[in-house]
CSV table of C-alpha atoms in Angstrom, one decimal:
chain,number,residue,atom,x,y,z
A,1,MET,CA,-25.9,-1.1,5.2
A,2,SER,CA,-25.9,-4.3,7.2
A,3,ARG,CA,-23.0,-6.7,8.1
A,4,THR,CA,-24.1,-10.1,9.4
A,5,PRO,CA,-22.8,-13.6,9.6
A,6,GLY,CA,-24.4,-15.5,6.8
A,7,TYR,CA,-26.3,-18.7,7.5
A,8,ILE,CA,-27.6,-21.1,4.9
A,9,ASP,CA,-29.7,-24.1,6.1
A,10,GLY,CA,-28.6,-23.4,9.6
A,11,TYR,CA,-24.9,-23.6,8.9
A,12,PHE,CA,-22.4,-20.7,9.3
A,13,LYS,CA,-21.0,-19.8,5.9
A,14,MET,CA,-19.5,-16.4,5.6
A,15,ILE,CA,-19.6,-12.7,6.6
A,16,THR,CA,-22.0,-10.6,4.5
A,17,THR,CA,-22.0,-6.9,3.8
A,18,SER,CA,-25.3,-5.7,2.2
A,19,ALA,CA,-26.2,-2.3,0.8
A,20,ALA,CA,-28.3,-0.8,-2.0
A,21,GLY,CA,-29.6,-4.2,-3.1
A,22,ARG,CA,-26.2,-5.8,-3.3
A,23,THR,CA,-24.4,-8.2,-1.0
A,24,TRP,CA,-20.8,-9.2,-0.7
A,25,HIS,CA,-19.9,-12.4,1.1
A,26,PHE,CA,-16.5,-12.8,2.5
A,27,SER,CA,-15.4,-16.2,1.1
A,28,HIS,CA,-11.8,-17.0,2.2
A,29,ALA,CA,-8.2,-15.9,2.4
A,30,LEU,CA,-5.3,-17.1,0.3
A,31,GLY,CA,-1.6,-17.4,1.2
A,32,ARG,CA,0.6,-16.1,4.0
A,33,PRO,CA,3.7,-13.9,4.2
A,34,THR,CA,6.4,-16.1,2.7
A,35,GLY,CA,9.1,-16.5,0.1
A,36,GLU,CA,8.5,-20.2,-0.5
A,37,HIS,CA,5.8,-22.6,-1.5
A,38,ASN,CA,5.4,-25.9,0.3
A,39,GLY,CA,4.0,-29.3,-0.3
A,40,ALA,CA,1.0,-29.6,2.0
A,41,PRO,CA,-0.1,-32.8,3.6
A,42,ASP,CA,-3.1,-33.2,1.3
A,43,GLY,CA,-0.7,-33.2,-1.7
A,44,SER,CA,-1.5,-29.6,-2.8
A,45,TYR,CA,0.9,-26.7,-2.6
A,46,THR,CA,0.5,-23.8,-0.3
A,47,GLY,CA,2.4,-20.5,-0.5
A,48,GLY,CA,1.9,-16.8,-0.4
A,49,SER,CA,3.6,-13.6,-1.2
A,50,TYR,CA,5.6,-10.9,0.5
A,51,TYR,CA,4.1,-7.4,0.2
A,52,PRO,CA,1.8,-8.2,-2.7
A,53,MET,CA,1.5,-5.2,-5.0
A,54,ASP,CA,-0.9,-6.2,-7.8
A,55,ILE,CA,-2.9,-9.1,-9.1
A,56,ALA,CA,-3.9,-10.3,-12.6
A,57,MET,CA,-6.3,-13.1,-13.5
A,58,ALA,CA,-5.7,-15.1,-16.7
A,59,PRO,CA,-8.7,-16.4,-18.8
A,60,ASP,CA,-8.0,-19.9,-17.5
A,61,GLY,CA,-8.5,-18.7,-13.9
A,62,HIS,CA,-4.9,-18.7,-12.7
A,63,ILE,CA,-4.1,-15.8,-10.5
A,64,PHE,CA,-0.7,-14.0,-10.8
A,65,VAL,CA,0.5,-11.9,-7.9
A,66,ILE,CA,3.5,-9.6,-7.7
A,67,SER,CA,5.5,-9.8,-4.5
A,68,ARG,CA,7.4,-6.6,-3.8
A,69,GLY,CA,9.9,-8.3,-1.4
A,70,ILE,CA,11.9,-6.6,1.3
A,71,GLY,CA,14.1,-4.4,-0.9
A,72,TYR,CA,17.5,-5.8,-0.1
A,73,GLU,CA,19.5,-9.0,-0.7
A,74,LEU,CA,19.0,-11.8,1.8
A,75,GLU,CA,22.3,-13.2,3.1
A,76,GLY,CA,23.2,-16.5,1.5
A,77,TYR,CA,20.6,-16.2,-1.3
A,78,GLY,CA,22.3,-13.7,-3.7
A,79,GLY,CA,19.3,-11.5,-4.0
A,80,ASP,CA,15.9,-10.5,-2.7
A,81,VAL,CA,14.3,-13.9,-3.2
A,82,LEU,CA,11.0,-12.7,-1.7
A,83,LEU,CA,10.5,-10.5,-4.8
A,84,ARG,CA,8.8,-12.5,-7.5
A,85,ILE,CA,5.6,-13.5,-9.3
A,86,GLY,CA,3.4,-16.1,-7.8
A,87,LYS,CA,1.0,-18.3,-9.6
A,88,THR,CA,-2.0,-19.7,-7.7
A,89,THR,CA,-5.7,-20.5,-8.0
A,90,ILE,CA,-8.9,-19.3,-6.3
A,91,ASP,CA,-9.0,-22.4,-4.1
A,92,GLU,CA,-5.4,-21.9,-3.0
A,93,ASN,CA,-3.6,-24.5,-5.0
A,94,HIS,CA,-0.3,-22.5,-5.2
A,95,ILE,CA,1.4,-23.7,-8.4
A,96,GLY,CA,4.7,-21.9,-7.8
A,97,ASP,CA,6.8,-18.8,-8.4
A,98,PHE,CA,9.0,-17.3,-11.1
A,99,ALA,CA,10.9,-14.1,-12.0
A,100,ARG,CA,12.5,-14.3,-8.5
A,101,CYS,CA,15.0,-11.4,-8.1
A,102,GLY,CA,13.9,-10.3,-11.5
A,103,PHE,CA,12.9,-6.7,-10.7
A,104,VAL,CA,13.9,-3.7,-8.5
A,105,GLY,CA,10.4,-2.2,-7.9
A,106,PRO,CA,7.6,-4.2,-9.5
A,107,ALA,CA,4.4,-2.3,-9.5
A,108,GLY,CA,1.7,-3.5,-12.0
A,109,ILE,CA,0.9,-6.7,-13.7
A,110,ALA,CA,-1.3,-7.7,-16.7
A,111,ILE,CA,-2.0,-10.6,-19.0
A,112,SER,CA,-1.9,-10.3,-22.8
A,113,GLN,CA,-4.2,-12.2,-25.1
A,114,ASP,CA,-1.5,-14.7,-25.8
A,115,GLY,CA,-1.2,-15.4,-22.1
A,116,ASN,CA,2.2,-13.7,-21.4
A,117,VAL,CA,2.7,-11.8,-18.1
A,118,TYR,CA,3.6,-8.1,-18.3
A,119,VAL,CA,5.1,-6.3,-15.3
A,120,THR,CA,6.0,-2.7,-14.8
A,121,ASP,CA,9.1,-1.8,-12.7
A,122,GLU,CA,8.8,1.7,-11.3
A,123,PHE,CA,12.5,2.0,-10.5
A,124,GLU,CA,13.9,0.5,-13.6
A,125,ASN,CA,11.3,2.3,-15.8
A,126,THR,CA,10.7,-0.8,-17.8
A,127,VAL,CA,8.0,-3.3,-18.8
A,128,SER,CA,9.1,-7.0,-18.6
A,129,VAL,CA,7.4,-9.9,-20.3
A,130,PHE,CA,7.4,-13.5,-19.0
A,131,ALA,CA,6.0,-16.8,-20.1
A,132,PRO,CA,3.3,-17.9,-17.7
A,133,ASP,CA,4.4,-21.5,-17.2
A,134,ARG,CA,7.9,-20.8,-16.0
A,135,ILE,CA,8.2,-22.1,-12.4
A,136,LEU,CA,11.3,-22.1,-10.2
A,137,ALA,CA,11.6,-23.9,-6.9
A,138,PHE,CA,12.5,-21.8,-3.9
A,139,PRO,CA,15.1,-20.2,-3.7
A,140,ASP,CA,16.3,-20.7,-7.3
A,141,HIS,CA,16.5,-17.7,-9.6
A,142,ARG,CA,17.9,-16.8,-12.9
A,143,PRO,CA,19.6,-13.5,-13.9
A,144,ASP,CA,16.9,-12.7,-16.5
A,145,GLU,CA,13.9,-14.9,-17.1
A,146,SER,CA,12.1,-12.4,-19.2
A,147,ILE,CA,11.3,-13.1,-22.9
A,148,ASN,CA,11.2,-9.4,-23.7
A,149,ARG,CA,11.9,-6.1,-21.9
A,150,TRP,CA,11.3,-2.6,-23.1
A,151,GLY,CA,11.1,1.0,-21.8
A,152,ILE,CA,13.3,4.1,-21.8
A,153,ALA,CA,13.6,6.3,-18.7
A,154,GLY,CA,12.6,9.9,-19.3
A,155,SER,CA,9.8,12.4,-19.7
A,156,ALA,CA,9.6,12.7,-23.5
A,157,ILE,CA,6.7,11.1,-25.3
A,158,GLY,CA,7.0,7.4,-25.2
A,159,GLN,CA,9.5,7.4,-22.3
A,160,LEU,CA,8.6,6.3,-18.7
A,161,THR,CA,9.2,7.6,-15.2
A,162,ASN,CA,8.0,5.3,-12.4
A,163,PRO,CA,5.5,3.3,-14.4
A,164,SER,CA,2.9,1.6,-12.2
A,165,GLY,CA,-0.5,0.4,-13.3
A,166,ILE,CA,-0.8,-1.6,-16.5
A,167,VAL,CA,-3.8,-3.0,-18.4
A,168,PHE,CA,-4.5,-4.4,-21.9
A,169,ASP,CA,-7.3,-3.0,-24.0
A,170,ALA,CA,-9.6,-4.9,-26.4
A,171,ASP,CA,-7.0,-4.5,-29.2
A,172,ASP,CA,-4.2,-6.1,-27.0
A,173,ASN,CA,-2.5,-2.7,-26.6
A,174,ILE,CA,-1.2,-1.6,-23.2
A,175,LEU,CA,-2.2,1.4,-21.1
A,176,ILE,CA,0.3,2.4,-18.5
A,177,SER,CA,0.1,4.8,-15.6
A,178,ASP,CA,3.3,6.8,-16.2
A,179,SER,CA,3.2,7.9,-12.6
A,180,GLY,CA,6.3,10.1,-12.5
A,181,ASN,CA,5.2,12.0,-15.6
A,182,HIS,CA,1.6,12.3,-14.3
A,183,ARG,CA,0.0,10.9,-17.5
A,184,ILE,CA,-1.4,7.7,-19.1
A,185,GLN,CA,0.4,6.3,-22.1
A,186,LYS,CA,-0.6,3.7,-24.6
A,187,PHE,CA,1.8,1.3,-26.3
A,188,THR,CA,1.7,-1.8,-28.4
A,189,LYS,CA,2.6,-4.9,-26.5
A,190,ASN,CA,6.0,-4.7,-28.0
A,191,GLY,CA,6.6,-1.2,-26.6
A,192,ASP,CA,5.8,1.0,-29.6
A,193,TYR,CA,4.3,4.3,-28.6
A,194,ILE,CA,0.7,5.0,-29.7
A,195,SER,CA,-0.8,7.9,-27.6
A,196,SER,CA,-0.9,9.6,-24.2
A,197,TRP,CA,-3.0,12.1,-22.2
A,198,GLY,CA,-2.8,13.9,-18.9
A,199,LYS,CA,-0.4,16.3,-17.1
A,200,TYR,CA,0.4,17.3,-13.5
A,201,GLY,CA,-2.3,19.1,-11.6
A,202,PRO,CA,-5.6,18.8,-9.6
A,203,GLY,CA,-8.0,19.7,-12.4
A,204,GLU,CA,-10.2,17.4,-14.5
A,205,GLY,CA,-8.0,15.2,-16.6
A,206,GLU,CA,-4.9,16.1,-14.6
A,207,PHE,CA,-3.0,13.7,-12.4
A,208,LYS,CA,-0.7,13.6,-9.4
A,209,ARG,CA,1.1,10.3,-9.4
A,210,PRO,CA,-1.6,8.1,-11.1
A,211,TRP,CA,-1.3,4.5,-10.0
A,212,GLY,CA,-3.7,1.6,-10.8
A,213,LEU,CA,-6.0,1.6,-13.7
A,214,CYS,CA,-8.6,-0.7,-15.4
A,215,LEU,CA,-11.1,-0.8,-18.3
A,216,ASP,CA,-14.8,-1.5,-18.4
A,217,ASN,CA,-16.6,-3.4,-21.2
A,218,ASP,CA,-17.0,-0.2,-23.2
A,219,GLN,CA,-13.2,0.4,-22.9
A,220,ASN,CA,-13.7,3.4,-20.6
A,221,VAL,CA,-10.5,3.9,-18.6
A,222,TYR,CA,-10.6,4.3,-14.8
A,223,VAL,CA,-7.4,5.7,-13.1
A,224,ALA,CA,-6.5,5.7,-9.4
A,225,ASP,CA,-5.2,9.2,-9.1
A,226,TRP,CA,-3.0,8.5,-6.0
A,227,GLY,CA,-1.9,12.0,-5.1
A,228,ASN,CA,-5.2,13.7,-5.8
A,229,ASN,CA,-7.2,11.2,-3.7
A,230,ARG,CA,-9.7,10.3,-6.4
A,231,VAL,CA,-10.5,8.0,-9.3
A,232,GLN,CA,-11.0,9.6,-12.7
A,233,LYS,CA,-12.9,8.0,-15.6
A,234,PHE,CA,-12.1,8.6,-19.3
A,235,THR,CA,-13.2,7.5,-22.6
A,236,ALA,CA,-11.0,5.1,-24.6
A,237,THR,CA,-9.4,8.1,-26.3
A,238,GLY,CA,-8.6,10.0,-23.0
A,239,ASP,CA,-11.5,12.4,-22.8
A,240,TYR,CA,-12.5,13.1,-19.1
A,241,THR,CA,-15.9,11.8,-18.0
A,242,MET,CA,-16.2,11.9,-14.2
A,243,THR,CA,-14.6,11.6,-10.8
A,244,PHE,CA,-15.1,9.1,-8.0
A,245,GLY,CA,-14.2,10.1,-4.4
A,246,SER,CA,-12.4,13.1,-3.0
A,247,SER,CA,-10.1,14.1,-0.1
A,248,VAL,CA,-13.1,15.6,1.8
A,249,ASP,CA,-14.5,13.4,4.6
A,250,ASP,CA,-18.0,13.0,3.2
A,251,GLY,CA,-18.3,9.2,3.0
A,252,SER,CA,-17.0,9.1,-0.5
A,253,ASP,CA,-13.5,10.2,0.5
A,254,LEU,CA,-10.3,8.4,-0.6
A,255,ASP,CA,-6.8,8.5,0.9
A,256,HIS,CA,-4.2,7.6,-1.7
A,257,PRO,CA,-6.2,5.1,-3.8
A,258,SER,CA,-3.9,2.5,-5.3
A,259,ALA,CA,-6.1,0.3,-7.6
A,260,VAL,CA,-9.5,0.2,-9.2
A,261,ALA,CA,-11.6,-2.5,-10.7
A,262,ILE,CA,-15.1,-2.8,-12.3
A,263,ASP,CA,-17.6,-5.7,-12.0
A,264,SER,CA,-20.2,-6.8,-14.5
A,265,ASP,CA,-22.8,-4.3,-13.1
A,266,ASN,CA,-20.2,-1.5,-13.6
A,267,ASP,CA,-19.9,-1.0,-9.8
A,268,VAL,CA,-16.5,0.5,-9.1
A,269,TYR,CA,-14.1,-0.9,-6.5
A,270,VAL,CA,-11.2,1.2,-5.2
A,271,SER,CA,-8.3,0.1,-3.0
A,272,ASP,CA,-8.4,3.0,-0.5
A,273,TRP,CA,-4.9,2.3,0.7
A,274,GLY,CA,-4.6,5.1,3.3
A,275,ASN,CA,-8.0,4.3,4.8
A,276,ARG,CA,-7.3,0.6,4.9
A,277,ARG,CA,-10.5,-0.4,3.1
A,278,ILE,CA,-12.1,-1.1,-0.3
A,279,GLN,CA,-14.6,1.6,-1.3
A,280,ILE,CA,-17.4,0.6,-3.6
A,281,TYR,CA,-19.2,3.1,-5.8
A,282,GLU,CA,-22.3,2.9,-8.1
A,283,PRO,CA,-21.6,3.7,-11.8
A,284,GLY,CA,-22.8,7.2,-11.2
A,285,GLY,CA,-20.3,7.9,-8.4
A,286,ASP,CA,-22.4,7.4,-5.2
A,287,VAL,CA,-20.8,5.4,-2.5
A,288,ILE,CA,-22.5,2.0,-1.9
A,289,THR,CA,-20.5,0.6,1.0
A,290,ALA,CA,-16.9,-0.2,2.1
A,291,LEU,CA,-15.2,-3.5,2.9
A,292,HIS,CA,-12.6,-3.5,5.8
A,293,GLY,CA,-11.5,-7.1,5.8
A,294,ASP,CA,-13.4,-10.1,7.2
A,295,VAL,CA,-11.0,-13.0,7.6
A,296,ASN,CA,-12.7,-15.5,9.9
A,297,LYS,CA,-10.5,-18.5,9.3
A,298,LEU,CA,-6.9,-19.2,8.4
A,299,SER,CA,-5.8,-19.9,4.8
A,300,LYS,CA,-4.5,-23.3,3.9
A,301,ALA,CA,-1.0,-21.8,3.8
A,302,ALA,CA,-1.3,-20.4,7.3
A,303,GLU,CA,-2.7,-23.7,8.6
A,304,TYR,CA,0.2,-25.5,7.0
A,305,ASP,CA,2.7,-23.1,8.6
A,306,LEU,CA,1.2,-23.4,12.1
A,307,GLY,CA,1.5,-27.2,11.8
A,308,ARG,CA,5.2,-27.2,11.3
A,309,ASN,CA,7.9,-27.8,13.9
A,310,GLY,CA,5.7,-30.2,15.9
A,311,GLY,CA,2.9,-27.8,16.2
A,312,VAL,CA,4.8,-25.2,18.3
A,313,TYR,CA,3.5,-22.4,16.2
A,314,ARG,CA,0.0,-23.6,16.6
A,315,GLN,CA,0.3,-23.5,20.4
A,316,ILE,CA,1.6,-20.0,20.2
A,317,PHE,CA,-1.3,-18.9,18.0
A,318,ASP,CA,-3.9,-20.6,20.1
A,319,GLY,CA,-2.5,-18.8,23.1
A,320,ILE,CA,-3.1,-15.4,21.7
A,321,HIS,CA,-6.4,-14.0,22.9
A,322,ASP,CA,-8.8,-13.4,20.0
A,323,ALA,CA,-6.0,-14.0,17.4
A,324,MET,CA,-8.4,-14.3,14.4
A,325,SER,CA,-10.1,-11.0,15.2
A,326,MET,CA,-6.8,-9.2,15.5
A,327,GLY,CA,-5.8,-10.2,12.0
A,328,LYS,CA,-9.1,-10.1,10.1
A,329,THR,CA,-9.0,-6.5,8.7
A,330,PHE,CA,-7.0,-5.2,5.8
A,331,GLU,CA,-3.5,-3.9,6.7
A,332,ARG,CA,-2.9,-1.9,3.5
A,333,PRO,CA,-5.0,-3.1,0.5
A,334,HIS,CA,-3.2,-2.6,-2.7
A,335,GLY,CA,-4.0,-4.4,-6.0
A,336,LEU,CA,-7.4,-5.8,-6.7
A,337,VAL,CA,-9.2,-7.6,-9.5
A,338,VAL,CA,-12.8,-8.7,-10.2
A,339,ASP,CA,-13.1,-11.9,-12.2
A,340,ASN,CA,-15.9,-13.0,-14.6
A,341,LYS,CA,-17.9,-14.5,-11.7
A,342,ASN,CA,-17.9,-11.1,-9.8
A,343,ARG,CA,-15.5,-12.4,-7.2
A,344,LEU,CA,-13.4,-9.6,-5.8
A,345,ILE,CA,-9.8,-10.5,-5.0
A,346,VAL,CA,-7.8,-8.0,-2.9
A,347,ALA,CA,-4.1,-8.1,-2.3
A,348,ASP,CA,-3.3,-7.0,1.2
A,349,SER,CA,0.2,-5.9,2.2
A,350,CYS,CA,0.4,-8.5,5.0
A,351,GLY,CA,1.0,-11.2,2.5
A,352,ARG,CA,-2.4,-12.7,1.7
A,353,LEU,CA,-5.4,-12.2,-0.6
A,354,GLN,CA,-8.9,-11.8,0.6
A,355,ILE,CA,-11.8,-13.1,-1.6
A,356,TYR,CA,-15.4,-11.7,-1.7
A,357,ILE,CA,-18.3,-13.0,-3.7
A,358,LYS,CA,-21.0,-10.5,-5.0
A,359,ASP,CA,-24.6,-11.7,-4.7
A,360,ASN,CA,-27.4,-9.6,-6.0
A,361,ASP,CA,-30.1,-12.0,-4.8
A,362,TRP,CA,-29.1,-12.3,-1.2
A,363,VAL,CA,-31.8,-11.9,1.5
A,364,ASP,CA,-30.6,-11.3,5.1
A,365,PRO,CA,-31.6,-14.3,7.2
A,366,LEU,CA,-34.2,-13.9,10.0
A,367,PRO,CA,-32.7,-13.7,13.5
A,368,ALA,CA,-32.4,-17.1,15.2
């Protein structure tokens, strides 16, 4: 494995991580820890999130991010206004926020074929549905912006306890990590029960607090088995196939994995939450490499924030020795997604997203 600054035509471009014939370029960061979005001097909008939990990308390229918030009502605002869904783009045009104060413990997010936004709430034991174009200016919020909400708390078939990860299959049905019941359940998008599999335990096909999940092009299901420190792969009908990672420190180890994603080469990306990294595996389960965070420049949102109040914040930042290096790595990576251009988008708990671009044709440059 090699990690080098990338140079193209003599100009510094990005940090690269190369291993096993693959390269990931760090591209840029999006957002900052905030509850608002602001009009930037260039006419665009900058914003961010507050403890981002999960990410979903719509077919039109818009990125939807859940902010977990701070867990209590902010004085003068009538709720936890940091808790919401943000809508942004890969080039950091932050469009706005909605569903502010609309949850208790939002955990997973997914987009249906008709474009609606589905969010699990692990404390309310529900799935809420939102129209994607509803934007509210900070700090406005409505008692219930959802266009549908379903879910019954409990352990019986079709009931939910601490639902977390959520994903749509090719038939527009929903798979949910029913974390508190240690199983995966499938529903129609209106909440009608279809099937389920899994039970508590460390064995093949068993779970201990499953969290994030995703599907590959063949509709195989990958589940981040949080409590068992592994990712398990299943067929579309729930038959166990294989395991990625372990709790043994052998280079493939995982410590409370929170999310999983698949790229077009079927390489597997895992948010290794406890180890503060993204582990990358080959389709057969061998470790390729790990990403630890490579921020080398501030996001547009951070630059905007430092420029406020007459530049006082900028002076403070510039006075911190090696400030960029201190903040470049992942704090606690949580949700992640790979888009149709093999760009990896990672939600870090410090309030930003980090973007990597996969490049199978990269050749390390010769030393200067």
